[in-house]
Coordinates of C-alpha atoms in Angstrom, one line a residue:
X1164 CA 104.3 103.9 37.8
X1165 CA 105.9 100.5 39.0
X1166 CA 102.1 99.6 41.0
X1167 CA 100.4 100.3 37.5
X1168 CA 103.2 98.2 35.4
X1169 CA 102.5 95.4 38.3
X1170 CA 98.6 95.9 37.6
X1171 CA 99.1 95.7 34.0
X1172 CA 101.0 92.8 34.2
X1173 CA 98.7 90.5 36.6
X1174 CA 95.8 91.8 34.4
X1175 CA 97.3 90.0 31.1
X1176 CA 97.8 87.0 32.9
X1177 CA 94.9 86.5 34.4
X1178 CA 93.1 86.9 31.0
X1179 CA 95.5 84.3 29.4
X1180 CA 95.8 81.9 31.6
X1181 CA 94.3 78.7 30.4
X1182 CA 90.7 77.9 31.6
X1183 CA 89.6 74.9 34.1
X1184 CA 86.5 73.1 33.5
X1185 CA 84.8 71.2 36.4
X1186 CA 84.9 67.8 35.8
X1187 CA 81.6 65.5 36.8
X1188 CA 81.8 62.7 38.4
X1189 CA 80.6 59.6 36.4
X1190 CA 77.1 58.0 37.9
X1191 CA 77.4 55.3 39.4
X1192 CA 75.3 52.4 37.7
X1193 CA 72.1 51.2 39.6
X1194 CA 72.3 47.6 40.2
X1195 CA 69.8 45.6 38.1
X1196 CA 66.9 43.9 40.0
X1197 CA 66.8 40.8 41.6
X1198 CA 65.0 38.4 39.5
X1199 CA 62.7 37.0 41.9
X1200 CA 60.1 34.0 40.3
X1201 CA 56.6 34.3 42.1
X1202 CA 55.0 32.2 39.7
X1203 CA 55.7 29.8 36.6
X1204 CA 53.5 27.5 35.0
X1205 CA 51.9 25.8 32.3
X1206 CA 48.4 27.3 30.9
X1207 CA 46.2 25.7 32.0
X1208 CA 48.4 24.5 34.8
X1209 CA 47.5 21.2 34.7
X1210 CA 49.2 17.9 33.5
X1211 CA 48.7 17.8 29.7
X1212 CA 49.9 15.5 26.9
X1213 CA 50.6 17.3 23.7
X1214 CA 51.5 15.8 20.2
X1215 CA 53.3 17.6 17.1
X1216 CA 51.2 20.7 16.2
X1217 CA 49.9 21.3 19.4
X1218 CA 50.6 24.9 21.4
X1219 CA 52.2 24.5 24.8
X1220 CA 51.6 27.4 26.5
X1221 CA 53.0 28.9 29.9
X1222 CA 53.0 32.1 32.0
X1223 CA 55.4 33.6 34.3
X1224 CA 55.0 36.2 37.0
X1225 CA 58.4 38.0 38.7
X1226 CA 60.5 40.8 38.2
X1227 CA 59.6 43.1 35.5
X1228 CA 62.3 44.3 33.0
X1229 CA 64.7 41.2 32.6
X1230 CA 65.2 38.5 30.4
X1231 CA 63.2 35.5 30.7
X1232 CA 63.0 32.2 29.0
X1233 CA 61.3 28.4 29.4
X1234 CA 62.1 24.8 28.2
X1235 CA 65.6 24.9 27.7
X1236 CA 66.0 29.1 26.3
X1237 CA 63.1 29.6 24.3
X1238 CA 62.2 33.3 25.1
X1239 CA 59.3 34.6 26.8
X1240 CA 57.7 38.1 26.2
X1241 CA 57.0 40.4 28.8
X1242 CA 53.4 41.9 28.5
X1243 CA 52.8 45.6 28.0
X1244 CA 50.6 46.4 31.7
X1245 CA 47.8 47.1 29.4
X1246 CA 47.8 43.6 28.6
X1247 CA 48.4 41.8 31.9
X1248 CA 45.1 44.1 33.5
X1249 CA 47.3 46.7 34.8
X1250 CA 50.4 44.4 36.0
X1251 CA 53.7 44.5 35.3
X1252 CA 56.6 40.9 35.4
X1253 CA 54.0 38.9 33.8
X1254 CA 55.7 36.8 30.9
X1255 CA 53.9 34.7 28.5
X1256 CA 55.3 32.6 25.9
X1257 CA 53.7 29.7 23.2
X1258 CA 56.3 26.6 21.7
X1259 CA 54.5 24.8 19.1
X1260 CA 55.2 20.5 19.5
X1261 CA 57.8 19.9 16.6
X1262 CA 57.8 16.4 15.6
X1263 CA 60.6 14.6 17.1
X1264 CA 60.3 16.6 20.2
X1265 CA 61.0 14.7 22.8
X1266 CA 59.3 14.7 26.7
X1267 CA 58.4 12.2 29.0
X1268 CA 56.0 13.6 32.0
X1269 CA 58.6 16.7 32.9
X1270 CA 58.6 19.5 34.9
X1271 CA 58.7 23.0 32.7
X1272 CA 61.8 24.8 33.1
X1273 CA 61.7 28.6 33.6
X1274 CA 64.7 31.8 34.0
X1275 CA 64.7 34.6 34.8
X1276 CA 67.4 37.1 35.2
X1277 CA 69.5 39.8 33.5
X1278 CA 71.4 37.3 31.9
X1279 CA 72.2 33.5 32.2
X1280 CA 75.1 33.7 34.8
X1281 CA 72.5 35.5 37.3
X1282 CA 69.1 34.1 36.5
X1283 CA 67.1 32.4 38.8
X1284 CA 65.1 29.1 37.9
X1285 CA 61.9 27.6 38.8
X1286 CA 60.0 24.6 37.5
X1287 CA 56.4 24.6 36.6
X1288 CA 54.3 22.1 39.4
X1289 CA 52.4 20.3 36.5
X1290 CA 54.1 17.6 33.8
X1291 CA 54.3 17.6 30.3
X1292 CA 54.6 14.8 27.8
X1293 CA 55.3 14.7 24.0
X1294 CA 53.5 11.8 22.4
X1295 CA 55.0 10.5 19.4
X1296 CA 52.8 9.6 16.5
X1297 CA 55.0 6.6 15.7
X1298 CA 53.8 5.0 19.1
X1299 CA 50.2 5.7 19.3
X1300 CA 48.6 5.5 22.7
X1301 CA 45.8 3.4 23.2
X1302 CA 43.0 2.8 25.3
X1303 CA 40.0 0.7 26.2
X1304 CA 36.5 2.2 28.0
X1305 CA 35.7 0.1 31.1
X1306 CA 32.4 0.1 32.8
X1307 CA 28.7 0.0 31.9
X1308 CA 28.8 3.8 31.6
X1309 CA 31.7 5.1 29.9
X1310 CA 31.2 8.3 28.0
X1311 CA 32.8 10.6 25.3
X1312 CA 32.9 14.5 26.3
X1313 CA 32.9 17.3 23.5
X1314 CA 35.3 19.3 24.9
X1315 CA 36.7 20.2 28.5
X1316 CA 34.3 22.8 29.7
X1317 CA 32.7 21.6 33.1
X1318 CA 30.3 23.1 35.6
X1319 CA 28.0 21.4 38.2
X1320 CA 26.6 19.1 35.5
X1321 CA 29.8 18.0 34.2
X1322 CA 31.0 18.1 30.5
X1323 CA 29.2 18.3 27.1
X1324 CA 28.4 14.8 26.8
X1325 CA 28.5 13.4 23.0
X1326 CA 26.9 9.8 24.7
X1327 CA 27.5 6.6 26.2
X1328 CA 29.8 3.7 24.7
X1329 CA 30.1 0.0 25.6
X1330 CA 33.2 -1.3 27.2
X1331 CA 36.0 -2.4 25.6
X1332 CA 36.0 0.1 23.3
X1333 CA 39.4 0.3 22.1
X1334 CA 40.1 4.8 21.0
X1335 CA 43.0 6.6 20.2
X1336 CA 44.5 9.2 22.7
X1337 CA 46.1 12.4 21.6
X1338 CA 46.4 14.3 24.2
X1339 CA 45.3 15.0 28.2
X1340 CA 44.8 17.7 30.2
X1341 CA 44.6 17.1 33.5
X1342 CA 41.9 13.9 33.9
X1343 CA 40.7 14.1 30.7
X1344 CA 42.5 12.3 27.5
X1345 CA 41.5 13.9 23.7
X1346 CA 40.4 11.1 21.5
X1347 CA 41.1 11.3 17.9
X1348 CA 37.9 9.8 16.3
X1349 CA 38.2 10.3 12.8
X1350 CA 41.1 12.5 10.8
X1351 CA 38.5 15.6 11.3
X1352 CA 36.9 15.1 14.9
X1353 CA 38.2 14.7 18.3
X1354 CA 36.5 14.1 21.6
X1355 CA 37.6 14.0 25.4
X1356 CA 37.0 11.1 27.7
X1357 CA 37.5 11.0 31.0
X1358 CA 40.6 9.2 32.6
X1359 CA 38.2 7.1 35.2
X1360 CA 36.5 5.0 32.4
X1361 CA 39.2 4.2 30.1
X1362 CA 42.4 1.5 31.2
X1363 CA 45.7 2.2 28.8
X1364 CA 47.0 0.0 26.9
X1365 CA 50.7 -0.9 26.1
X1366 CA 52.5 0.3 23.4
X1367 CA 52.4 -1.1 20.1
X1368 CA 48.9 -1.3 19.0
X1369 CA 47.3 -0.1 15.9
X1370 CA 45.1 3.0 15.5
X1371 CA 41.2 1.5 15.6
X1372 CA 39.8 1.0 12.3
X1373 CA 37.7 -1.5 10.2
X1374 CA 35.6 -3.0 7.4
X1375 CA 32.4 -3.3 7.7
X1376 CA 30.7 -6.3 6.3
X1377 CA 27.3 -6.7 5.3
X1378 CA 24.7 -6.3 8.1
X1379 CA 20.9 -7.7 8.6
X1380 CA 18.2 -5.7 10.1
X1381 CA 15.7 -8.2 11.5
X1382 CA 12.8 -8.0 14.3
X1383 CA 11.4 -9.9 17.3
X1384 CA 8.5 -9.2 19.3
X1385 CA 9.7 -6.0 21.1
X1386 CA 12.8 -4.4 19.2
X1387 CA 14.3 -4.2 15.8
X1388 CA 17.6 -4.8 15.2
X1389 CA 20.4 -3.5 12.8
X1390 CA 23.9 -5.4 13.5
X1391 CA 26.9 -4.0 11.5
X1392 CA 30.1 -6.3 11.8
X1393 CA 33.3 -5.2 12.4
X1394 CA 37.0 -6.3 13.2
X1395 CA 37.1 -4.8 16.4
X1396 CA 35.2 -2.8 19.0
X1397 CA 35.1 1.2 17.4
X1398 CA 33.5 4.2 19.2
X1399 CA 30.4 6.1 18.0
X1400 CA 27.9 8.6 18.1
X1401 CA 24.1 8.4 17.8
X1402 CA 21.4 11.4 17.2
X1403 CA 17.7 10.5 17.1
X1404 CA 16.2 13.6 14.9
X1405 CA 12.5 14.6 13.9
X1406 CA 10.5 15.6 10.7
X1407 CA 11.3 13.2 9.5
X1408 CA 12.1 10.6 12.8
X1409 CA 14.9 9.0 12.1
X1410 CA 18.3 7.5 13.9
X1411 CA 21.8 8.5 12.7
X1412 CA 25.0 6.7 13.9
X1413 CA 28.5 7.7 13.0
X1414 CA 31.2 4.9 13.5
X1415 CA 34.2 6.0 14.1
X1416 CA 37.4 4.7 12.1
X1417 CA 34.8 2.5 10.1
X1418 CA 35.4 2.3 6.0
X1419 CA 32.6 0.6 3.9
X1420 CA 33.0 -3.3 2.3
X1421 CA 29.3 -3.4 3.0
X1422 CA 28.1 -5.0 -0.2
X1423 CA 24.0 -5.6 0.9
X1424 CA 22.1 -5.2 3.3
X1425 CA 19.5 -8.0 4.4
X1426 CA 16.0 -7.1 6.0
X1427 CA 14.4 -9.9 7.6
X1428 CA 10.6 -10.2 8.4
X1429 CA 9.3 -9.1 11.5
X1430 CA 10.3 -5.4 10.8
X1431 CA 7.8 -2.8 12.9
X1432 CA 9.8 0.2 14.1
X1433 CA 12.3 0.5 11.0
X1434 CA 11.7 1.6 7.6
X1435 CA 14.5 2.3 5.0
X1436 CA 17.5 1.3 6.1
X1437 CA 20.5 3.2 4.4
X1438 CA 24.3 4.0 5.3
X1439 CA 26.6 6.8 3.8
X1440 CA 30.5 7.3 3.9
X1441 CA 31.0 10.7 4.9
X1442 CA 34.2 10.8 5.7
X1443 CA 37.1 8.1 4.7
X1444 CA 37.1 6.9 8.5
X1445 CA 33.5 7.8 9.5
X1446 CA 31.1 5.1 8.2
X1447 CA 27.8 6.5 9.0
X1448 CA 24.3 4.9 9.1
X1449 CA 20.1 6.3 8.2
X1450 CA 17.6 4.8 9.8
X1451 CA 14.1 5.6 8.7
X1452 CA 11.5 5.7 11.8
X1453 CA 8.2 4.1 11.1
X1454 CA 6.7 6.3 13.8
X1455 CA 6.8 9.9 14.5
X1456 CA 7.4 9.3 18.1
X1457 CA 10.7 8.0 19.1
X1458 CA 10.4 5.1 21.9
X1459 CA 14.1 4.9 22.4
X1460 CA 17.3 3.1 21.5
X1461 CA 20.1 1.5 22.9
X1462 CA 23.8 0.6 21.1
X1463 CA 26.3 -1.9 22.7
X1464 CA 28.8 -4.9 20.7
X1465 CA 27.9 -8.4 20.6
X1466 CA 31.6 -9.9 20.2
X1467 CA 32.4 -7.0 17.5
X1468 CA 29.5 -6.6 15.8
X1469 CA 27.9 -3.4 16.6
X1470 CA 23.6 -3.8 17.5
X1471 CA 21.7 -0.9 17.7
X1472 CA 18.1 -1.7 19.3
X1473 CA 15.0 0.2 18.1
X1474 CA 12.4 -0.2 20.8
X1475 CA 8.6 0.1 19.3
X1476 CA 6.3 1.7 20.7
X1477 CA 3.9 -0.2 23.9
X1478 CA 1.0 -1.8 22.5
X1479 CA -1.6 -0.1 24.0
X1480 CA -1.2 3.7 24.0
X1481 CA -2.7 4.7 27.4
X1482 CA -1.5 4.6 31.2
X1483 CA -3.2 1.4 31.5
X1484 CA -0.4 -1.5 31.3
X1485 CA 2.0 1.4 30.5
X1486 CA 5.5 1.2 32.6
X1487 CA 6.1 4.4 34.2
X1488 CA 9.7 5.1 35.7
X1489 CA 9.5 7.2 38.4
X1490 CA 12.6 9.2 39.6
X1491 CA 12.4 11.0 43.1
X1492 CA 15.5 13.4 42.9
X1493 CA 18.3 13.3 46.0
X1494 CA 18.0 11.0 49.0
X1495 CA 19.9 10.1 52.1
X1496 CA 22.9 12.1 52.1
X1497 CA 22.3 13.7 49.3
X1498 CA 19.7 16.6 50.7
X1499 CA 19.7 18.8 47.3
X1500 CA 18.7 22.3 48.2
X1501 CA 16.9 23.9 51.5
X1502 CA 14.1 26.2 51.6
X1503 CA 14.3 29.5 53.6
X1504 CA 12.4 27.5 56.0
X1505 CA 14.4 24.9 56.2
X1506 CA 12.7 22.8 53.5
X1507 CA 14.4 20.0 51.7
X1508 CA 14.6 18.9 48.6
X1509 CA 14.9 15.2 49.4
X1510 CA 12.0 15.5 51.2
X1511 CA 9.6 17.5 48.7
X1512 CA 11.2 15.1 45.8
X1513 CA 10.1 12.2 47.7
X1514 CA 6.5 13.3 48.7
X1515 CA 5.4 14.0 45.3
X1516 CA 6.8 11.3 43.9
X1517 CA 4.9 8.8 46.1
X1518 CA 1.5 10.5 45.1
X1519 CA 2.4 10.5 41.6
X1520 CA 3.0 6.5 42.0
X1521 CA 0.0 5.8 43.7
X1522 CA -2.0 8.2 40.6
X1523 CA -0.5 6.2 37.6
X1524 CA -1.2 3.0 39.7
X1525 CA -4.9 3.8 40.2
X1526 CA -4.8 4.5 36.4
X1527 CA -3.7 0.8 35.5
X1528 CA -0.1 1.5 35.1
X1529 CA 2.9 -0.1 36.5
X1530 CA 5.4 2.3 38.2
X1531 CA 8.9 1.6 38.8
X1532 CA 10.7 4.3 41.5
X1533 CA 14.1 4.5 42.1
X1534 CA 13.7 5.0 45.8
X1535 CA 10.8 5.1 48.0
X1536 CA 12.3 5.9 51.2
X1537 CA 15.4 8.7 52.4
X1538 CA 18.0 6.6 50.9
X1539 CA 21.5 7.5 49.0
X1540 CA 21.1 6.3 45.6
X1541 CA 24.0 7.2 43.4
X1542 CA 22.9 8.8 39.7
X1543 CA 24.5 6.7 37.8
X1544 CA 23.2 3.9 39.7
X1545 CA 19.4 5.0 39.1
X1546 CA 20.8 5.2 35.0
X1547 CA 22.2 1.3 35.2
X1548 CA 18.8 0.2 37.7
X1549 CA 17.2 1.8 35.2
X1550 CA 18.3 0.0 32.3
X1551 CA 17.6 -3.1 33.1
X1552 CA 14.2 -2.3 34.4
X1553 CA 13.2 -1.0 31.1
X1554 CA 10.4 1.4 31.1
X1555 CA 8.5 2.6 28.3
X1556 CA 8.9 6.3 29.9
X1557 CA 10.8 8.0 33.0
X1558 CA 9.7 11.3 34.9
X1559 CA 12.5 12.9 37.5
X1560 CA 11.3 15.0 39.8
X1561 CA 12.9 17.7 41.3
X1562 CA 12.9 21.3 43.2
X1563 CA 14.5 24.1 41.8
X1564 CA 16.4 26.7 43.9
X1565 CA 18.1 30.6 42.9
X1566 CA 20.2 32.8 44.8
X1567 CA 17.3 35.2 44.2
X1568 CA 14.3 35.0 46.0
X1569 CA 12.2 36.8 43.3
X1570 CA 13.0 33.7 40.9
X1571 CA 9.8 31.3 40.9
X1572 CA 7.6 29.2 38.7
X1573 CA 8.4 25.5 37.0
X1574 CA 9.9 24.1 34.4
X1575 CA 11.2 20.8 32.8
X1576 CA 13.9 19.8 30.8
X1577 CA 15.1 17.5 28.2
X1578 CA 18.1 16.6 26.5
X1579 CA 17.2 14.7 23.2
X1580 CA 14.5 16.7 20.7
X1581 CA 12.8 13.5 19.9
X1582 CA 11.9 13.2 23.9
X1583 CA 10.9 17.0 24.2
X1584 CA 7.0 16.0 23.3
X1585 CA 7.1 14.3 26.4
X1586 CA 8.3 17.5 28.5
X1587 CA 6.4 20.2 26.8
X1588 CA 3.6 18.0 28.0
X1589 CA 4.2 17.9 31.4
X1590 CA 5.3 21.7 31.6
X1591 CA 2.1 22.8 29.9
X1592 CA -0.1 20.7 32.5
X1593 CA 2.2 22.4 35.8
X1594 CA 1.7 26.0 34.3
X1595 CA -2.5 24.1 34.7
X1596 CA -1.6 24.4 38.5
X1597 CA -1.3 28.0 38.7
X1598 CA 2.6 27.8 39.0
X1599 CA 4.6 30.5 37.4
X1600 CA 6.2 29.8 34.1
X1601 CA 10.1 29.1 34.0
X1602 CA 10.5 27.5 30.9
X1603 CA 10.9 24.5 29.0
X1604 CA 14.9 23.7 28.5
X1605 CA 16.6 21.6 26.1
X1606 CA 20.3 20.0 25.4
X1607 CA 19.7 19.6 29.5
X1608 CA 23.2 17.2 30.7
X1609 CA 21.4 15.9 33.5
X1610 CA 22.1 12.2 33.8
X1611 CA 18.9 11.3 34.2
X1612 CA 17.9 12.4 30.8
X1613 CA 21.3 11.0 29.6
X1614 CA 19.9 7.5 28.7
X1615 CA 18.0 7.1 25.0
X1616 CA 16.3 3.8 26.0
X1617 CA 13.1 5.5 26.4
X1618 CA 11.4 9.0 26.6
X1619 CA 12.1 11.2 29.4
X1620 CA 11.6 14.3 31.3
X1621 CA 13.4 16.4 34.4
X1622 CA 10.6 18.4 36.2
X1623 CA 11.7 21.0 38.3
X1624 CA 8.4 21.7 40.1
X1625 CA 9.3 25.0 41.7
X1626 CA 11.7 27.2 43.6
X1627 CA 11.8 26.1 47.1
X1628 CA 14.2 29.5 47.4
X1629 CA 11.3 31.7 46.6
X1630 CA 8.7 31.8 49.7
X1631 CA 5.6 31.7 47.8
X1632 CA 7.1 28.4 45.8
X1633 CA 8.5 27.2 48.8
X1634 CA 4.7 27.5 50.6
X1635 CA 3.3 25.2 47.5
X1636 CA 6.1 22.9 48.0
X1637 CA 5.1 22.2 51.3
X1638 CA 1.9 22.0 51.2
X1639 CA 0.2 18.1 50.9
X1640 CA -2.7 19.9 49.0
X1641 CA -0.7 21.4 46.4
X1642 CA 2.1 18.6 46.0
X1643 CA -1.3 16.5 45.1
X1644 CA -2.3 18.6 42.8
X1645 CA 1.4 18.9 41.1
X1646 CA 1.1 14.9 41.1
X1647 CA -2.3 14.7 39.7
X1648 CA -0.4 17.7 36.8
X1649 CA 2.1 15.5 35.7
X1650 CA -0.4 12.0 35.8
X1651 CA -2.2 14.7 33.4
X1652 CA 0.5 15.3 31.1
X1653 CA 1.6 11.7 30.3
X1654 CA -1.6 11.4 29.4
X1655 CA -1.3 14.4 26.9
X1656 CA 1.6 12.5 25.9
X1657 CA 0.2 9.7 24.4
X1658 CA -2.6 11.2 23.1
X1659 CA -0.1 13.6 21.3
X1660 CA 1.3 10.5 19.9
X1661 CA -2.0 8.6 19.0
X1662 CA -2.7 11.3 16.6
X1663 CA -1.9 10.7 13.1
X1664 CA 0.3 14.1 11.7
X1665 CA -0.5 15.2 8.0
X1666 CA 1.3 12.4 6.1
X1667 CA 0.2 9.8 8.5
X1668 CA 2.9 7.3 9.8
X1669 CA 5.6 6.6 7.6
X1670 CA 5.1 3.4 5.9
X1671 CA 1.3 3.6 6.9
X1672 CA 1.5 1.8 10.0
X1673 CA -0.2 2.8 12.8
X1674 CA 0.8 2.3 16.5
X1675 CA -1.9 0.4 18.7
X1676 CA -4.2 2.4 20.7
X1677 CA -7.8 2.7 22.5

């Protein structure tokens, strides 16, 4: 009885004695990551000058999951992987220029880090500057062949190129990246120009603009001439355009007080003469062509009145006492491309060229070449000789080359649509030599065909990377019979422009011919 009482008793309290819950042990917290910076810099990472209402863009790359921040705390968002191609750290942020804002060629500042106290900091490698607007930066071009680009796109033939200006052209900077300053031509249209033909200019100068006052077109005994004069030297653009011919220039920061215009005797190449203000700063002139073929142009200042030269056409329509620039591509140095064999552009170039010289010379005409023997001769110092030599027409002659050995056949090129007569041409008489057909290519930025002083052509006469081409090539026989092609199409050339189209020439006046 007493063991069962004891049972009893041990029972109850067992069943009410108060239950004990394992307690768990709180997790300790993970530390966060190091913020480590592998990258941070400005996109593109290149020096740059912005101005209010411009984007200044940068990119970061480190350790994914923190905070991260640039110029002085503005915040930078961490990509999803999906938008980074599959990586993960990569921050990317955008700070539109306020005006006011304030930088003077400085480093970017970057952090990164779980919070202020712990971030790490790293400085982009490229500057930045804010311009103001209240100090406009200004420039002047320098050398005989400064240039405007459209934009900043490159490859092996450099930029876009909108043309050639005169020295001492005063423009208006915006913005750089890298070597290349934006120009503001007009409140609509920008440009780029490259830092190696422009010098700066203190501060305190006023944005370019001008009157124009009334302007003459006269004539002499080779050119026609429309002068335009202004308070100071303003850039420009030209485009020579067909059907009807005609010669549009755009001057840039330019406002009308033109009042007449005077048209003296002696007039040949230049029909109605006419000018339009398109744009409050953008003053822009019409010239009628008399002819349907274009002979070229050229545009430079006298003091600061702008002349644009019309060049008329030769006298005497025929190779005979026609000026031929010849162009033999490469030189010294400068091998261009190799055959599988070991051929040579320079070479090849060179060869033809001499037989097409001593062709048009046989025919009466007087050939100029920019080389004659294996010598260096800088591009832009064949576009200056050039110049002052003065042909009525170039030809450039050159050998193409692919990374595929399939690719053959010839083809030539042109930049300007008044000068493509001249290239179709020559492209329909080298198809004549049994040569594949590449093509005929326009809007070509080769600097050869850069220059609007007179008609010409690039002919790329085959593919010295294809073995078939690169046999022709070689071959004495054929490079005569590739000479004796393009002697052939000059001559189409000017028969082409002999011909009267369905209205006749404008003005009924008829070049010279045989």
């Amino acid at each position: 009885m007493l063991l069962r009482t004891l049972l009893s008793l041990l029972l109850f309290g067992s069943l009410c004695a108060p239950t004990v819950v394992a307690q768990k042990r709180p997790l300790a917290q993970s530390a966060p990551p190091q913020p480590v910076i592998t990258s941070a810099e400005t996109v593109p990472a290149q020096d740059q000058w912005l101005q209010p209402g411009d984007r200044l863009q940068v990119r970061l790359l480190g350790t994914p999951g923190l905070q991260a921040s640039f110029l002085a705390g503005k915040p930078l968002i961490e990509l999803l992987p999906a938008q980074a191609q599959g990586k993960r750290g990569v921050y990317q942020g955008t700070y539109v220029v306020q005006p006011g804002d304030t930088l003077r060629n400085r480093r970017i500042d970057f952090k990164l880090g779980p919070d202020d106290s712990t971030a790490v900091v790293a400085f982009s490698r490229n500057q930045i500057r804010f311009l103001n607007p209240s100090e406009p930066q200004l420039a002047r071009t320098r050398g005989e062949l400064a240039y405007l680009n459209y934009g900043l796109g490159e490859d092996r033939l450099g930029g876009a190129k909108m043309g050639y200006l005169d020295s001492a052209v005063v423009l208006h900077l915006t913005g750089r990246v890298d070597n290349q300053y934006r120009v503001q031509l007009s409140e609509t249209q920008t440009a780029r120009v490259p830092q190696d033909v422009v010098r700066l200019l203190p501060p305190g100068g006023f944005v370019p603009s001008s009157l124009t006052g009334s302007w003459s077109v006269q004539g002499d005994s080779t050119y026609d001439y429309v002068r335009v004069p202004l308070t100071q030297r303003l850039p420009y653009r030209s485009q020579l355009l067909t059907k009807p011919g005609r010669l549009v220039v755009d001057i840039f920061g330019a406002t009308s007080n033109t009042n007449w215009i005077t048209q003296r005797d002696g007039l040949r190449e230049l029909g109605d003469v006419t000018y339009e203000q398109v744009q409050p700063d953008v003053f822009r002139l019409v010239l009628q062509l008399r002819h349907r073929q274009s002979w070229g142009y050229h545009i430079g200042y006298r003091g600061n009145t702008l002349e644009i030269r019309v060049k008329r056409p030769p006298q005497k329509l025929r190779l005979r006492g026609l000026t031929v620039a010849i162009d033999a591509g490469h030189g010294g140095t400068n091998m261009g491309t190799t055959g599988p064999t070991g051929a040579r552009e320079k070479d090849l170039t060179l060869a033809i060229a001499l037989k097409l010289q001593r062709e048009l010379e046989q025919a009466g005409a007087r050939v100029l070449m920019t080389r004659t023997t294996d010598a260096t001769v800088d591009n832009g110092d064949r576009v200056l000789l050039l110049r002052r030599l003065n042909p009525d027409v170039l030809i450039s002659i050159h050998v193409n080359s692919s990374g595929s050995t399939t690719t053959q056949g010839t083809s030539t090129y042109y930049r300007y649509v008044a000068f493509r007569p001249l290239s179709v041409a020559l492209y329909e008489q080298m198809r004549g030599t049994g040569l594949a057909g590449f093509g005929n290519v326009g809007s070509f930025n080769f600097g050869l065909n850069g220059p609007t002083e007179y008609p010409n052509a690039l002919v790329e006469t085959a593919f010295v990377s294809n073995p078939d081409d690169e046999k022709r090539l070689t071959s004495p026989q054929f490079q005569q019979r590739m000479a004796e092609a393009m002697k052939r199409g000059l001559e189409q050339f000017l028969k082409s422009t002999r011909a009267k189209g369905p209205r006749g020439w404008l003005l009924g006046e008829a070049a010279t011919n045989d």
